[in-house]
Amino acid sequence: MDSTGTLWLPPANSTIAGEVDPLFHFILYASIVMFVIVVAGMVYFSWRYRRRGADQLNHATTHNTPLEIAWTVIPTILVMIVFVWGFKTFIKMHVAPKDALEVKVTAQKWFWTFDYASGANSVNELVVPYGKPVKLLMSSRDVIHSFFVPNFRIKQDVLPNRYTIVWFEATQPGTYDIFCTEFCGKGHSEMLGKVKVVSDREYAAWIESSSNLGSGLTPEEFGAQLYKTKACITCHTIDGTKLVGPSFKGKFGTTEKFTDGSSALFDENYIRESILQPKAKLVVGYDPVMPTYQGVLKDQQIDALVAYIKSLK
Ligand code: CUA
């Protein structure tokens, strides 16, 4: 498999890429040939039949049957080739092999959550073994997002209220970008992730270690890790800078003012409530865009985040 990429395409790192790329190139080069023919024809005819005298239009040709058949039949054949070829690949991309490893993908503003059969979960990082088909069962908690891994040549919309499916088989270890390619609001361009493709053994070790996350760490250290891995960092800084959400710096113990005129102490319960029911209290000056982490974070992880935020003086 081509792993260096070309002028047009990034390296191909999945089994389906070998089917997508030839189709892409066929469309690209057919379009270039058509473009040249059409533009050259346009330029030639506008010169050849430029206005030269008053009686110019008297000998105008009305039609040419062979020519008309040609410009109808040739494009029709091209369109049929692209349709049949594209449809076959499309079906292949969406019907996962029976033995595929299944991962549940949840999109929400503005991060990706991956849930594995073992009960492990991860945010913005999909870990998979190479040489094994992986089926993604995807849904959204809010608006339409789109899951795109250029190196795998897969892209699929992720919708609320229904599942969409796409699958891939990575051909070699590596780390590949995940993009959201459906404009989903303020944080759209920040909705980034990585696919980490590892060996079978590393995958098993990762599943094992992610089920006893935080072991050997203090609650503050574990919280600091979660702050990054659970994507809090996308909207909240720890240095006082305002992003989509307020910074966590020096917040603990202060009084927060809300849009309904009320206020509350920024304490442990306030942090917990904000993580699980972000719309309960809306801080003045910010849009109510924080997603709930209900079902994403376990109690022990929330405790660690509380400890971490508390430590940010
Ligand atoms: Cu999610 Cu754009």
PDB file of C-alpha atoms and ligand atoms in Angstrom:
ATOM      1  CA  MET A   1       0.000   0.000   0.000  1.00  0.00           C
ATOM      2  CA  ASP A   2       1.237   3.482  -0.844  1.00  0.00           C
ATOM      3  CA  SER A   3       2.346   5.131   2.353  1.00  0.00           C
ATOM      4  CA  THR A   4       4.008   8.264   1.086  1.00  0.00           C
ATOM      5  CA  GLY A   5       1.068  10.110  -0.425  1.00  0.00           C
ATOM      6  CA  THR A   6       0.948  12.079  -3.659  1.00  0.00           C
ATOM      7  CA  LEU A   7       0.477  15.662  -4.709  1.00  0.00           C
ATOM      8  CA  TRP A   8      -3.288  15.126  -4.443  1.00  0.00           C
ATOM      9  CA  LEU A   9      -3.689  12.637  -1.619  1.00  0.00           C
ATOM     10  CA  PRO A  10      -2.256  11.949   1.832  1.00  0.00           C
ATOM     11  CA  PRO A  11      -0.619   8.551   2.456  1.00  0.00           C
ATOM     12  CA  ALA A  12      -3.018   5.617   2.129  1.00  0.00           C
ATOM     13  CA  ASN A  13      -3.157   3.638   5.357  1.00  0.00           C
ATOM     14  CA  SER A  14      -6.293   1.504   5.073  1.00  0.00           C
ATOM     15  CA  THR A  15      -7.385  -1.396   2.902  1.00  0.00           C
ATOM     16  CA  ILE A  16     -10.224   0.579   1.274  1.00  0.00           C
ATOM     17  CA  ALA A  17      -7.834   3.330   0.143  1.00  0.00           C
ATOM     18  CA  GLY A  18      -6.684   1.065  -2.687  1.00  0.00           C
ATOM     19  CA  GLU A  19     -10.208   1.247  -4.102  1.00  0.00           C
ATOM     20  CA  VAL A  20     -10.963   4.884  -3.407  1.00  0.00           C
ATOM     21  CA  ASP A  21      -7.799   6.361  -4.898  1.00  0.00           C
ATOM     22  CA  PRO A  22      -8.090   4.885  -8.429  1.00  0.00           C
ATOM     23  CA  LEU A  23     -11.674   6.188  -8.622  1.00  0.00           C
ATOM     24  CA  PHE A  24     -10.545   9.599  -7.419  1.00  0.00           C
ATOM     25  CA  HIS A  25      -7.810   9.661 -10.054  1.00  0.00           C
ATOM     26  CA  PHE A  26     -10.199   8.511 -12.778  1.00  0.00           C
ATOM     27  CA  ILE A  27     -12.595  11.359 -11.974  1.00  0.00           C
ATOM     28  CA  LEU A  28      -9.742  13.832 -11.678  1.00  0.00           C
ATOM     29  CA  TYR A  29      -8.103  12.970 -15.008  1.00  0.00           C
ATOM     30  CA  ALA A  30     -11.410  12.557 -16.897  1.00  0.00           C
ATOM     31  CA  SER A  31     -12.382  16.017 -15.625  1.00  0.00           C
ATOM     32  CA  ILE A  32      -9.072  17.519 -16.721  1.00  0.00           C
ATOM     33  CA  VAL A  33      -9.434  16.039 -20.232  1.00  0.00           C
ATOM     34  CA  MET A  34     -13.042  17.300 -20.485  1.00  0.00           C
ATOM     35  CA  PHE A  35     -12.022  20.712 -19.188  1.00  0.00           C
ATOM     36  CA  VAL A  36      -9.271  21.058 -21.787  1.00  0.00           C
ATOM     37  CA  ILE A  37     -11.583  19.954 -24.633  1.00  0.00           C
ATOM     38  CA  VAL A  38     -14.362  22.353 -23.589  1.00  0.00           C
ATOM     39  CA  VAL A  39     -12.103  25.356 -22.985  1.00  0.00           C
ATOM     40  CA  ALA A  40     -10.042  24.773 -26.152  1.00  0.00           C
ATOM     41  CA  GLY A  41     -13.298  24.441 -28.140  1.00  0.00           C
ATOM     42  CA  MET A  42     -14.647  27.643 -26.630  1.00  0.00           C
ATOM     43  CA  VAL A  43     -11.524  29.613 -27.422  1.00  0.00           C
ATOM     44  CA  TYR A  44     -11.280  28.201 -30.967  1.00  0.00           C
ATOM     45  CA  PHE A  45     -14.927  28.833 -31.848  1.00  0.00           C
ATOM     46  CA  SER A  46     -14.984  32.330 -30.464  1.00  0.00           C
ATOM     47  CA  TRP A  47     -12.011  33.129 -32.689  1.00  0.00           C
ATOM     48  CA  ARG A  48     -13.189  31.149 -35.750  1.00  0.00           C
ATOM     49  CA  TYR A  49     -16.697  32.629 -35.738  1.00  0.00           C
ATOM     50  CA  ARG A  50     -15.878  36.133 -34.530  1.00  0.00           C
ATOM     51  CA  ARG A  51     -17.926  38.918 -36.064  1.00  0.00           C
ATOM     52  CA  ARG A  52     -16.459  39.936 -39.387  1.00  0.00           C
ATOM     53  CA  GLY A  53     -19.301  41.403 -41.495  1.00  0.00           C
ATOM     54  CA  ALA A  54     -23.038  42.067 -41.572  1.00  0.00           C
ATOM     55  CA  ASP A  55     -24.126  38.809 -43.286  1.00  0.00           C
ATOM     56  CA  GLN A  56     -22.216  36.634 -40.848  1.00  0.00           C
ATOM     57  CA  LEU A  57     -25.136  34.464 -39.654  1.00  0.00           C
ATOM     58  CA  ASN A  58     -26.604  33.565 -43.074  1.00  0.00           C
ATOM     59  CA  HIS A  59     -24.787  30.252 -43.368  1.00  0.00           C
ATOM     60  CA  ALA A  60     -25.258  29.143 -39.766  1.00  0.00           C
ATOM     61  CA  THR A  61     -25.328  25.331 -39.349  1.00  0.00           C
ATOM     62  CA  THR A  62     -28.438  24.086 -37.525  1.00  0.00           C
ATOM     63  CA  HIS A  63     -27.197  20.736 -36.312  1.00  0.00           C
ATOM     64  CA  ASN A  64     -24.770  17.841 -36.744  1.00  0.00           C
ATOM     65  CA  THR A  65     -26.173  14.425 -35.833  1.00  0.00           C
ATOM     66  CA  PRO A  66     -22.928  12.437 -35.330  1.00  0.00           C
ATOM     67  CA  LEU A  67     -21.545  15.235 -33.164  1.00  0.00           C
ATOM     68  CA  GLU A  68     -24.690  15.395 -31.016  1.00  0.00           C
ATOM     69  CA  ILE A  69     -24.714  11.634 -30.512  1.00  0.00           C
ATOM     70  CA  ALA A  70     -21.048  11.721 -29.514  1.00  0.00           C
ATOM     71  CA  TRP A  71     -21.438  14.466 -26.903  1.00  0.00           C
ATOM     72  CA  THR A  72     -24.422  12.681 -25.411  1.00  0.00           C
ATOM     73  CA  VAL A  73     -23.141   9.112 -25.415  1.00  0.00           C
ATOM     74  CA  ILE A  74     -19.563   9.731 -24.222  1.00  0.00           C
ATOM     75  CA  PRO A  75     -20.490  11.727 -21.083  1.00  0.00           C
ATOM     76  CA  THR A  76     -23.266   9.203 -20.321  1.00  0.00           C
ATOM     77  CA  ILE A  77     -20.759   6.358 -20.415  1.00  0.00           C
ATOM     78  CA  LEU A  78     -18.393   8.313 -18.161  1.00  0.00           C
ATOM     79  CA  VAL A  79     -21.173   9.051 -15.667  1.00  0.00           C
ATOM     80  CA  MET A  80     -22.225   5.375 -15.626  1.00  0.00           C
ATOM     81  CA  ILE A  81     -18.647   4.252 -14.979  1.00  0.00           C
ATOM     82  CA  VAL A  82     -18.332   6.684 -12.061  1.00  0.00           C
ATOM     83  CA  PHE A  83     -21.730   5.650 -10.696  1.00  0.00           C
ATOM     84  CA  VAL A  84     -21.206   1.872 -10.773  1.00  0.00           C
ATOM     85  CA  TRP A  85     -17.627   2.100  -9.551  1.00  0.00           C
ATOM     86  CA  GLY A  86     -18.515   4.595  -6.793  1.00  0.00           C
ATOM     87  CA  PHE A  87     -21.601   2.679  -5.674  1.00  0.00           C
ATOM     88  CA  LYS A  88     -19.684  -0.579  -5.335  1.00  0.00           C
ATOM     89  CA  THR A  89     -17.019   1.097  -3.195  1.00  0.00           C
ATOM     90  CA  PHE A  90     -19.669   2.926  -1.168  1.00  0.00           C
ATOM     91  CA  ILE A  91     -21.429  -0.340  -0.294  1.00  0.00           C
ATOM     92  CA  LYS A  92     -18.139  -1.971   0.613  1.00  0.00           C
ATOM     93  CA  MET A  93     -17.279   0.919   2.931  1.00  0.00           C
ATOM     94  CA  HIS A  94     -20.538   0.697   4.802  1.00  0.00           C
ATOM     95  CA  VAL A  95     -20.998  -3.032   5.233  1.00  0.00           C
ATOM     96  CA  ALA A  96     -18.507  -4.109   7.880  1.00  0.00           C
ATOM     97  CA  PRO A  97     -17.100  -7.656   7.917  1.00  0.00           C
ATOM     98  CA  LYS A  98     -18.767  -9.870  10.540  1.00  0.00           C
ATOM     99  CA  ASP A  99     -15.622 -10.287  12.642  1.00  0.00           C
ATOM    100  CA  ALA A 100     -15.001  -6.535  12.896  1.00  0.00           C
ATOM    101  CA  LEU A 101     -14.068  -5.025  16.213  1.00  0.00           C
ATOM    102  CA  GLU A 102     -16.897  -2.662  17.156  1.00  0.00           C
ATOM    103  CA  VAL A 103     -16.333   0.759  18.667  1.00  0.00           C
ATOM    104  CA  LYS A 104     -19.155   3.131  19.592  1.00  0.00           C
ATOM    105  CA  VAL A 105     -18.407   6.685  18.499  1.00  0.00           C
ATOM    106  CA  THR A 106     -20.254   9.585  20.094  1.00  0.00           C
ATOM    107  CA  ALA A 107     -19.902  13.053  18.661  1.00  0.00           C
ATOM    108  CA  GLN A 108     -20.892  16.154  20.539  1.00  0.00           C
ATOM    109  CA  LYS A 109     -19.886  19.788  20.560  1.00  0.00           C
ATOM    110  CA  TRP A 110     -16.890  19.638  20.356  1.00  0.00           C
ATOM    111  CA  PHE A 111     -15.262  16.304  20.957  1.00  0.00           C
ATOM    112  CA  TRP A 112     -15.364  12.612  20.124  1.00  0.00           C
ATOM    113  CA  THR A 113     -15.928   9.845  22.651  1.00  0.00           C
ATOM    114  CA  PHE A 114     -14.974   6.245  21.849  1.00  0.00           C
ATOM    115  CA  ASP A 115     -16.524   3.378  23.831  1.00  0.00           C
ATOM    116  CA  TYR A 116     -14.984  -0.080  23.516  1.00  0.00           C
ATOM    117  CA  ALA A 117     -16.613  -3.440  24.134  1.00  0.00           C
ATOM    118  CA  SER A 118     -14.424  -3.949  27.222  1.00  0.00           C
ATOM    119  CA  GLY A 119     -16.036  -0.926  28.911  1.00  0.00           C
ATOM    120  CA  ALA A 120     -13.011   1.290  28.352  1.00  0.00           C
ATOM    121  CA  ASN A 121     -13.573   4.691  26.832  1.00  0.00           C
ATOM    122  CA  SER A 122     -11.434   7.462  25.444  1.00  0.00           C
ATOM    123  CA  VAL A 123     -11.929  11.019  24.264  1.00  0.00           C
ATOM    124  CA  ASN A 124     -10.470  12.331  21.003  1.00  0.00           C
ATOM    125  CA  GLU A 125      -8.222   9.288  20.694  1.00  0.00           C
ATOM    126  CA  LEU A 126      -9.350   6.134  18.960  1.00  0.00           C
ATOM    127  CA  VAL A 127      -6.998   3.233  19.669  1.00  0.00           C
ATOM    128  CA  VAL A 128      -7.200   0.255  17.282  1.00  0.00           C
ATOM    129  CA  PRO A 129      -5.037  -2.660  16.209  1.00  0.00           C
ATOM    130  CA  TYR A 130      -3.822  -2.845  12.605  1.00  0.00           C
ATOM    131  CA  GLY A 131      -4.714  -5.681  10.279  1.00  0.00           C
ATOM    132  CA  LYS A 132      -8.162  -5.999  11.867  1.00  0.00           C
ATOM    133  CA  PRO A 133     -11.403  -4.553  10.539  1.00  0.00           C
ATOM    134  CA  VAL A 134     -12.863  -1.947  12.898  1.00  0.00           C
ATOM    135  CA  LYS A 135     -16.540  -1.060  12.700  1.00  0.00           C
ATOM    136  CA  LEU A 136     -17.606   2.352  13.965  1.00  0.00           C
ATOM    137  CA  LEU A 137     -21.157   2.665  15.217  1.00  0.00           C
ATOM    138  CA  MET A 138     -21.678   6.388  15.375  1.00  0.00           C
ATOM    139  CA  SER A 139     -24.237   8.827  16.752  1.00  0.00           C
ATOM    140  CA  SER A 140     -24.355  12.430  17.884  1.00  0.00           C
ATOM    141  CA  ARG A 141     -25.673  13.961  21.088  1.00  0.00           C
ATOM    142  CA  ASP A 142     -26.518  17.292  19.516  1.00  0.00           C
ATOM    143  CA  VAL A 143     -26.058  18.494  15.927  1.00  0.00           C
ATOM    144  CA  ILE A 144     -24.691  16.834  12.779  1.00  0.00           C
ATOM    145  CA  HIS A 145     -20.948  16.176  12.825  1.00  0.00           C
ATOM    146  CA  SER A 146     -18.863  14.262  10.314  1.00  0.00           C
ATOM    147  CA  PHE A 147     -16.111  11.746  11.041  1.00  0.00           C
ATOM    148  CA  PHE A 148     -13.202  12.016   8.637  1.00  0.00           C
ATOM    149  CA  VAL A 149      -9.847  10.220   8.595  1.00  0.00           C
ATOM    150  CA  PRO A 150      -8.055  11.343   5.408  1.00  0.00           C
ATOM    151  CA  ASN A 151      -5.378   8.606   5.618  1.00  0.00           C
ATOM    152  CA  PHE A 152      -8.085   5.919   5.704  1.00  0.00           C
ATOM    153  CA  ARG A 153     -10.236   7.591   2.990  1.00  0.00           C
ATOM    154  CA  ILE A 154     -13.322   7.295   5.181  1.00  0.00           C
ATOM    155  CA  LYS A 155     -15.765  10.082   5.911  1.00  0.00           C
ATOM    156  CA  GLN A 156     -19.225   9.646   7.349  1.00  0.00           C
ATOM    157  CA  ASP A 157     -21.810  12.039   8.777  1.00  0.00           C
ATOM    158  CA  VAL A 158     -22.696  11.476  12.429  1.00  0.00           C
ATOM    159  CA  LEU A 159     -26.313  12.287  13.228  1.00  0.00           C
ATOM    160  CA  PRO A 160     -28.441  12.733  16.316  1.00  0.00           C
ATOM    161  CA  ASN A 161     -31.254  10.179  16.791  1.00  0.00           C
ATOM    162  CA  ARG A 162     -29.847   7.489  14.505  1.00  0.00           C
ATOM    163  CA  TYR A 163     -26.752   5.400  13.983  1.00  0.00           C
ATOM    164  CA  THR A 164     -24.449   5.625  11.002  1.00  0.00           C
ATOM    165  CA  ILE A 165     -21.812   3.028  10.260  1.00  0.00           C
ATOM    166  CA  VAL A 166     -18.437   3.100   8.612  1.00  0.00           C
ATOM    167  CA  TRP A 167     -15.522   0.681   8.891  1.00  0.00           C
ATOM    168  CA  PHE A 168     -11.864   0.473   8.053  1.00  0.00           C
ATOM    169  CA  GLU A 169      -8.882  -1.789   8.372  1.00  0.00           C
ATOM    170  CA  ALA A 170      -5.638   0.033   9.115  1.00  0.00           C
ATOM    171  CA  THR A 171      -2.674  -1.461   7.295  1.00  0.00           C
ATOM    172  CA  GLN A 172       0.171  -0.235   9.470  1.00  0.00           C
ATOM    173  CA  PRO A 173       0.876   1.273  12.885  1.00  0.00           C
ATOM    174  CA  GLY A 174       0.864   5.054  13.178  1.00  0.00           C
ATOM    175  CA  THR A 175      -1.089   8.057  14.366  1.00  0.00           C
ATOM    176  CA  TYR A 176      -3.610   9.582  11.990  1.00  0.00           C
ATOM    177  CA  ASP A 177      -5.757  12.727  12.151  1.00  0.00           C
ATOM    178  CA  ILE A 178      -9.489  12.747  12.741  1.00  0.00           C
ATOM    179  CA  PHE A 179     -11.357  15.824  11.556  1.00  0.00           C
ATOM    180  CA  CYS A 180     -14.948  16.932  11.970  1.00  0.00           C
ATOM    181  CA  THR A 181     -16.068  17.953   8.491  1.00  0.00           C
ATOM    182  CA  GLU A 182     -19.565  19.235   9.193  1.00  0.00           C
ATOM    183  CA  PHE A 183     -19.756  22.799  10.475  1.00  0.00           C
ATOM    184  CA  CYS A 184     -21.103  22.298  13.991  1.00  0.00           C
ATOM    185  CA  GLY A 185     -20.629  25.639  15.707  1.00  0.00           C
ATOM    186  CA  LYS A 186     -17.963  27.781  17.330  1.00  0.00           C
ATOM    187  CA  GLY A 187     -15.643  24.912  18.255  1.00  0.00           C
ATOM    188  CA  HIS A 188     -15.910  23.031  14.927  1.00  0.00           C
ATOM    189  CA  SER A 189     -12.304  23.610  13.904  1.00  0.00           C
ATOM    190  CA  GLU A 190     -11.147  22.441  17.332  1.00  0.00           C
ATOM    191  CA  MET A 191     -13.048  19.161  17.053  1.00  0.00           C
ATOM    192  CA  LEU A 192      -9.940  17.159  16.306  1.00  0.00           C
ATOM    193  CA  GLY A 193      -8.818  13.705  17.282  1.00  0.00           C
ATOM    194  CA  LYS A 194      -6.277  11.027  16.493  1.00  0.00           C
ATOM    195  CA  VAL A 195      -6.495   7.399  15.502  1.00  0.00           C
ATOM    196  CA  LYS A 196      -3.690   5.498  17.149  1.00  0.00           C
ATOM    197  CA  VAL A 197      -3.007   2.278  15.257  1.00  0.00           C
ATOM    198  CA  VAL A 198      -1.018  -0.224  17.302  1.00  0.00           C
ATOM    199  CA  SER A 199      -0.180  -3.919  17.350  1.00  0.00           C
ATOM    200  CA  ASP A 200      -2.548  -6.502  18.813  1.00  0.00           C
ATOM    201  CA  ARG A 201      -0.441  -6.753  21.916  1.00  0.00           C
ATOM    202  CA  GLU A 202      -0.275  -2.989  22.501  1.00  0.00           C
ATOM    203  CA  TYR A 203      -4.006  -2.792  21.938  1.00  0.00           C
ATOM    204  CA  ALA A 204      -4.698  -5.428  24.583  1.00  0.00           C
ATOM    205  CA  ALA A 205      -2.365  -3.592  26.974  1.00  0.00           C
ATOM    206  CA  TRP A 206      -4.096  -0.302  26.301  1.00  0.00           C
ATOM    207  CA  ILE A 207      -7.548  -1.785  26.959  1.00  0.00           C
ATOM    208  CA  GLU A 208      -6.191  -3.294  30.163  1.00  0.00           C
ATOM    209  CA  SER A 209      -4.594  -0.093  31.437  1.00  0.00           C
ATOM    210  CA  SER A 210      -7.516   2.156  30.512  1.00  0.00           C
ATOM    211  CA  SER A 211      -9.851   0.118  32.702  1.00  0.00           C
ATOM    212  CA  ASN A 212      -7.808   1.031  35.787  1.00  0.00           C
ATOM    213  CA  LEU A 213      -7.105   4.625  34.811  1.00  0.00           C
ATOM    214  CA  GLY A 214      -5.526   6.916  37.327  1.00  0.00           C
ATOM    215  CA  SER A 215      -3.786   4.214  39.299  1.00  0.00           C
ATOM    216  CA  GLY A 216      -0.512   5.449  40.743  1.00  0.00           C
ATOM    217  CA  LEU A 217      -1.491   9.091  40.256  1.00  0.00           C
ATOM    218  CA  THR A 218      -2.567  11.644  42.848  1.00  0.00           C
ATOM    219  CA  PRO A 219      -6.102  12.992  42.279  1.00  0.00           C
ATOM    220  CA  GLU A 220      -4.587  16.284  41.022  1.00  0.00           C
ATOM    221  CA  GLU A 221      -2.337  14.463  38.549  1.00  0.00           C
ATOM    222  CA  PHE A 222      -5.179  12.249  37.395  1.00  0.00           C
ATOM    223  CA  GLY A 223      -7.370  15.338  37.015  1.00  0.00           C
ATOM    224  CA  ALA A 224      -4.654  17.102  35.006  1.00  0.00           C
ATOM    225  CA  GLN A 225      -4.524  14.085  32.703  1.00  0.00           C
ATOM    226  CA  LEU A 226      -8.320  14.006  32.335  1.00  0.00           C
ATOM    227  CA  TYR A 227      -8.387  17.759  31.657  1.00  0.00           C
ATOM    228  CA  LYS A 228      -6.433  16.986  28.475  1.00  0.00           C
ATOM    229  CA  THR A 229      -7.719  13.554  27.499  1.00  0.00           C
ATOM    230  CA  LYS A 230     -11.403  14.335  28.079  1.00  0.00           C
ATOM    231  CA  ALA A 231     -11.106  17.511  26.023  1.00  0.00           C
ATOM    232  CA  CYS A 232     -11.873  20.087  28.770  1.00  0.00           C
ATOM    233  CA  ILE A 233      -8.789  21.811  27.331  1.00  0.00           C
ATOM    234  CA  THR A 234     -10.636  22.588  24.078  1.00  0.00           C
ATOM    235  CA  CYS A 235     -12.750  25.262  25.793  1.00  0.00           C
ATOM    236  CA  HIS A 236     -11.176  26.004  29.192  1.00  0.00           C
ATOM    237  CA  THR A 237      -7.658  27.279  29.777  1.00  0.00           C
ATOM    238  CA  ILE A 238      -5.697  27.111  33.002  1.00  0.00           C
ATOM    239  CA  ASP A 239      -3.800  30.370  32.461  1.00  0.00           C
ATOM    240  CA  GLY A 240      -6.681  32.843  32.659  1.00  0.00           C
ATOM    241  CA  THR A 241      -7.269  33.167  28.885  1.00  0.00           C
ATOM    242  CA  LYS A 242     -10.950  33.256  27.859  1.00  0.00           C
ATOM    243  CA  LEU A 243     -11.908  30.688  25.227  1.00  0.00           C
ATOM    244  CA  VAL A 244     -15.395  29.351  24.476  1.00  0.00           C
ATOM    245  CA  GLY A 245     -15.661  28.740  28.219  1.00  0.00           C
ATOM    246  CA  PRO A 246     -14.215  30.475  31.281  1.00  0.00           C
ATOM    247  CA  SER A 247     -10.652  29.722  32.382  1.00  0.00           C
ATOM    248  CA  PHE A 248     -10.231  27.541  35.464  1.00  0.00           C
ATOM    249  CA  LYS A 249      -7.379  29.634  36.835  1.00  0.00           C
ATOM    250  CA  GLY A 250      -7.991  30.920  40.358  1.00  0.00           C
ATOM    251  CA  LYS A 251     -11.701  30.102  40.135  1.00  0.00           C
ATOM    252  CA  PHE A 252     -12.073  27.857  43.142  1.00  0.00           C
ATOM    253  CA  GLY A 253     -13.621  29.650  46.104  1.00  0.00           C
ATOM    254  CA  THR A 254     -14.738  32.681  44.086  1.00  0.00           C
ATOM    255  CA  THR A 255     -18.340  33.694  43.432  1.00  0.00           C
ATOM    256  CA  GLU A 256     -19.726  33.043  39.953  1.00  0.00           C
ATOM    257  CA  LYS A 257     -22.476  35.305  38.507  1.00  0.00           C
ATOM    258  CA  PHE A 258     -25.191  33.735  36.352  1.00  0.00           C
ATOM    259  CA  THR A 259     -27.363  35.012  33.516  1.00  0.00           C
ATOM    260  CA  ASP A 260     -30.539  34.743  35.647  1.00  0.00           C
ATOM    261  CA  GLY A 261     -29.098  37.264  38.115  1.00  0.00           C
ATOM    262  CA  SER A 262     -28.226  34.705  40.783  1.00  0.00           C
ATOM    263  CA  SER A 263     -24.765  33.756  41.934  1.00  0.00           C
ATOM    264  CA  ALA A 264     -23.080  30.820  43.640  1.00  0.00           C
ATOM    265  CA  LEU A 265     -19.834  29.785  45.221  1.00  0.00           C
ATOM    266  CA  PHE A 266     -17.415  28.047  42.847  1.00  0.00           C
ATOM    267  CA  ASP A 267     -16.974  24.951  45.020  1.00  0.00           C
ATOM    268  CA  GLU A 268     -16.880  21.158  44.661  1.00  0.00           C
ATOM    269  CA  ASN A 269     -20.617  20.806  44.111  1.00  0.00           C
ATOM    270  CA  TYR A 270     -20.679  23.631  41.603  1.00  0.00           C
ATOM    271  CA  ILE A 271     -17.911  21.937  39.550  1.00  0.00           C
ATOM    272  CA  ARG A 272     -19.697  18.590  39.681  1.00  0.00           C
ATOM    273  CA  GLU A 273     -22.998  20.123  38.625  1.00  0.00           C
ATOM    274  CA  SER A 274     -21.331  22.055  35.796  1.00  0.00           C
ATOM    275  CA  ILE A 275     -19.777  18.860  34.446  1.00  0.00           C
ATOM    276  CA  LEU A 276     -22.983  16.810  34.590  1.00  0.00           C
ATOM    277  CA  GLN A 277     -25.649  19.497  34.025  1.00  0.00           C
ATOM    278  CA  PRO A 278     -23.842  22.338  32.319  1.00  0.00           C
ATOM    279  CA  LYS A 279     -27.065  24.185  31.526  1.00  0.00           C
ATOM    280  CA  ALA A 280     -28.188  24.417  35.189  1.00  0.00           C
ATOM    281  CA  LYS A 281     -26.211  27.591  35.867  1.00  0.00           C
ATOM    282  CA  LEU A 282     -25.092  29.812  32.995  1.00  0.00           C
ATOM    283  CA  VAL A 283     -22.125  32.068  33.643  1.00  0.00           C
ATOM    284  CA  VAL A 284     -22.511  35.681  32.474  1.00  0.00           C
ATOM    285  CA  GLY A 285     -20.551  36.374  29.299  1.00  0.00           C
ATOM    286  CA  TYR A 286     -20.530  32.851  27.848  1.00  0.00           C
ATOM    287  CA  ASP A 287     -22.794  30.952  25.473  1.00  0.00           C
ATOM    288  CA  PRO A 288     -24.572  27.869  26.895  1.00  0.00           C
ATOM    289  CA  VAL A 289     -22.618  25.437  24.718  1.00  0.00           C
ATOM    290  CA  MET A 290     -20.992  23.110  27.237  1.00  0.00           C
ATOM    291  CA  PRO A 291     -21.987  19.465  26.620  1.00  0.00           C
ATOM    292  CA  THR A 292     -22.894  17.171  29.484  1.00  0.00           C
ATOM    293  CA  TYR A 293     -20.335  14.592  30.562  1.00  0.00           C
ATOM    294  CA  GLN A 294     -23.051  12.377  32.012  1.00  0.00           C
ATOM    295  CA  GLY A 295     -22.083   8.837  31.057  1.00  0.00           C
ATOM    296  CA  VAL A 296     -18.637   9.924  29.868  1.00  0.00           C
ATOM    297  CA  LEU A 297     -16.965  10.456  33.237  1.00  0.00           C
ATOM    298  CA  LYS A 298     -17.105   8.134  36.202  1.00  0.00           C
ATOM    299  CA  ASP A 299     -17.471   9.506  39.744  1.00  0.00           C
ATOM    300  CA  GLN A 300     -13.822   8.857  40.486  1.00  0.00           C
ATOM    301  CA  GLN A 301     -12.856  10.889  37.412  1.00  0.00           C
ATOM    302  CA  ILE A 302     -15.098  13.777  38.407  1.00  0.00           C
ATOM    303  CA  ASP A 303     -13.460  13.727  41.866  1.00  0.00           C
ATOM    304  CA  ALA A 304     -10.059  13.970  40.188  1.00  0.00           C
ATOM    305  CA  LEU A 305     -11.157  16.907  38.015  1.00  0.00           C
ATOM    306  CA  VAL A 306     -12.519  18.682  41.082  1.00  0.00           C
ATOM    307  CA  ALA A 307      -9.175  18.153  42.850  1.00  0.00           C
ATOM    308  CA  TYR A 308      -7.302  19.448  39.796  1.00  0.00           C
ATOM    309  CA  ILE A 309      -9.446  22.568  39.313  1.00  0.00           C
ATOM    310  CA  LYS A 310      -9.131  23.270  43.038  1.00  0.00           C
ATOM    311  CA  SER A 311      -5.349  23.210  42.684  1.00  0.00           C
ATOM    312  CA  LEU A 312      -5.268  25.857  39.911  1.00  0.00           C
ATOM    313  CA  LYS A 313      -4.473  28.951  41.935  1.00  0.00           C
TER     314      LYS A 313
HETATM  315 CU1  CUA B   1     -18.326  18.611  14.903  1.00  0.00          CU
HETATM  316 CU2  CUA B   1     -17.790  20.117  13.172  1.00  0.00          CU
END
